[in-house]
XYZ file of C-alpha atoms in Angstrom:
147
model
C 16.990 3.930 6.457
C 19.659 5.426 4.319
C 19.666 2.976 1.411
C 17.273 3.858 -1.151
C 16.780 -0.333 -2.111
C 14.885 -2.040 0.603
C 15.045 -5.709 1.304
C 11.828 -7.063 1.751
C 11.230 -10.587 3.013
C 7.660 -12.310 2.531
C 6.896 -14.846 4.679
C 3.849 -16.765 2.427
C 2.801 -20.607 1.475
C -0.015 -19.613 -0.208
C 1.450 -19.012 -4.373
C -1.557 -17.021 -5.484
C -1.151 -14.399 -2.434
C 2.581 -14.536 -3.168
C 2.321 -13.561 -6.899
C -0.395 -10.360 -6.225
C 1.933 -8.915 -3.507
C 4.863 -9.269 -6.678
C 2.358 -7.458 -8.249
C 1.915 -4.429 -5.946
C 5.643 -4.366 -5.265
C 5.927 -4.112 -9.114
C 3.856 -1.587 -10.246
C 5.013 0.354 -6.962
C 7.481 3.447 -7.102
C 9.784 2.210 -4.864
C 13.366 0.290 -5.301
C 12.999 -2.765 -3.696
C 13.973 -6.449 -3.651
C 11.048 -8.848 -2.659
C 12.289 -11.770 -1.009
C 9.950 -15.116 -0.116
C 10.055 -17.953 1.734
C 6.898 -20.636 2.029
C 7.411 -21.314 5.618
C 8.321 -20.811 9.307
C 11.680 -22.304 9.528
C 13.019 -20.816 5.782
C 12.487 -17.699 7.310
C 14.480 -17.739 10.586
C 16.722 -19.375 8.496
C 16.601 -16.349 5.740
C 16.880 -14.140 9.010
C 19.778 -16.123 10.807
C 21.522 -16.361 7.496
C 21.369 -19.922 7.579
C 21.793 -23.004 5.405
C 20.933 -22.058 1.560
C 19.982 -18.680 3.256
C 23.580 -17.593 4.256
C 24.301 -14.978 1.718
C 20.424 -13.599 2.435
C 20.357 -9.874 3.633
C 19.093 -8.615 6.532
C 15.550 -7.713 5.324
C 14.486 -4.267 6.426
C 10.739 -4.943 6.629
C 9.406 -8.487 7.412
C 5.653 -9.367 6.024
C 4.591 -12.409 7.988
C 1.733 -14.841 7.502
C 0.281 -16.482 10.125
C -0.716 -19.972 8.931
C 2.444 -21.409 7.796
C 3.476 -25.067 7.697
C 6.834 -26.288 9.720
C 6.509 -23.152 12.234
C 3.541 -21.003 12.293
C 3.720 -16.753 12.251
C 3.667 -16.521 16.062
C 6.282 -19.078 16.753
C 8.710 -16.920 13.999
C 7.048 -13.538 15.756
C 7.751 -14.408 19.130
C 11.747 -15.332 18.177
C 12.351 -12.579 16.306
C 11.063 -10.190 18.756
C 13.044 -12.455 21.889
C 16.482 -11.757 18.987
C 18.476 -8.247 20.034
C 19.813 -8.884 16.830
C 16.510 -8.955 15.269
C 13.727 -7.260 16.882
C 14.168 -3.979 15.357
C 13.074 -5.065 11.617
C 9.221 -3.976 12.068
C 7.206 -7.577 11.215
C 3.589 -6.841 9.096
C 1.627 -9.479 10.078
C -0.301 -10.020 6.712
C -2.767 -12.766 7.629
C -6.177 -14.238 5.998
C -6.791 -14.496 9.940
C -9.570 -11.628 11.159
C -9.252 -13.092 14.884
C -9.611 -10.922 17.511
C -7.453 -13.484 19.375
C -4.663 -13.636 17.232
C -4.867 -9.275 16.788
C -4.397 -9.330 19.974
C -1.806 -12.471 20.563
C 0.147 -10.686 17.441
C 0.651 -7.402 18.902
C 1.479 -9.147 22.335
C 4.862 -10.615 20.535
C 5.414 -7.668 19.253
C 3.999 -7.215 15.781
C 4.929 -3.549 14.085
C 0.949 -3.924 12.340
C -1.366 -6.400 11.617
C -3.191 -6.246 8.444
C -6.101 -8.433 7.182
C -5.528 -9.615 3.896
C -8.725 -8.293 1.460
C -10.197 -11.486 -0.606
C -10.684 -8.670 -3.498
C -7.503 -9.228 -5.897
C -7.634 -5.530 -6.412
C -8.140 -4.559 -2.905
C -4.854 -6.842 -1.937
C -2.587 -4.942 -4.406
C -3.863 -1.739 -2.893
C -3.326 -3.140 0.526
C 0.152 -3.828 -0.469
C 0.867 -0.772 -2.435
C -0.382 1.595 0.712
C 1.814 -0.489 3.436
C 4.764 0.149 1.109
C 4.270 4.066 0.592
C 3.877 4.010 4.658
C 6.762 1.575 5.346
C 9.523 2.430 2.863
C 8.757 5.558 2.110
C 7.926 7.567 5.468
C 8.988 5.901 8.061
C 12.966 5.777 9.002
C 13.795 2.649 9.631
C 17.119 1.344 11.092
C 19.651 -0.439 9.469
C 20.793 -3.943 10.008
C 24.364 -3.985 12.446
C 26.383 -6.337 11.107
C 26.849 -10.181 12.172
């Protein structure tokens, strides 16, 4: 990635989980633009640049809940991943969920990490503060093409 701004999308219903990964992102040395939506279909929406979502960017890194209402994490996973337009933005899942089941069901669609969310507030932000030093700040990742 040659921009030094990264658009971030967050794909969260849960407010409290939304406002400590602000948090991280915050306090974090990194330029970036943290982008939410609370469910399923806001994000393919956010992703397909559709509806109120059609000025949206293409968001370089995709952190993705599992248990969200509308369409859950696998269902926006799995068409994401099946998208040649889309499957190279690397998709966190960031889940509550310590399932071996859905682990494995996650990386099966296609899932760039899965991460267990810590129940410690202070934990999370770390959580969130080492994925984006790893993410945005060593790994090259591509750029959207255009659409």
């Amino acid at each position: 990635m040659s921009k030094n701004e990264a658009d971030i999308l967050l794909v969260e219903d849960n407010p409290g989980d939304v406002r400590l990964t602000r948090e991280a992102f915050k306090d974090g040395k990194i330029a970036n633009t943290l982008h939410v939506t609370e469910d399923g279909v806001d994000a393919l929406d956010f992703c397909y640049q559709r509806g109120e979502f059609a000025d949206a960017p293409c968001p370089d890194l995709i952190l993705l809940d599992l248990n969200l209402p509308r369409k859950d994490g696998e269902e926006v996973l799995e068409e994401l991943k099946a998208d040649s337009n889309l499957r190279h933005i690397p998709v966190i899942v960031l889940t509550s969920s310590d399932s071996h089941d859905d682990l494995v069901k996650s990386y099966d669609l296609h899932a760039n990490a899965y991460l267990t969310k810590p129940v410690d507030p202070v934990e999370f932000i770390d959580t969130i503060q080492t994925l984006e030093q790893f993410w945005l700040s060593l790994v090259q990742l591509p750029e959207c093409d255009s659409r």
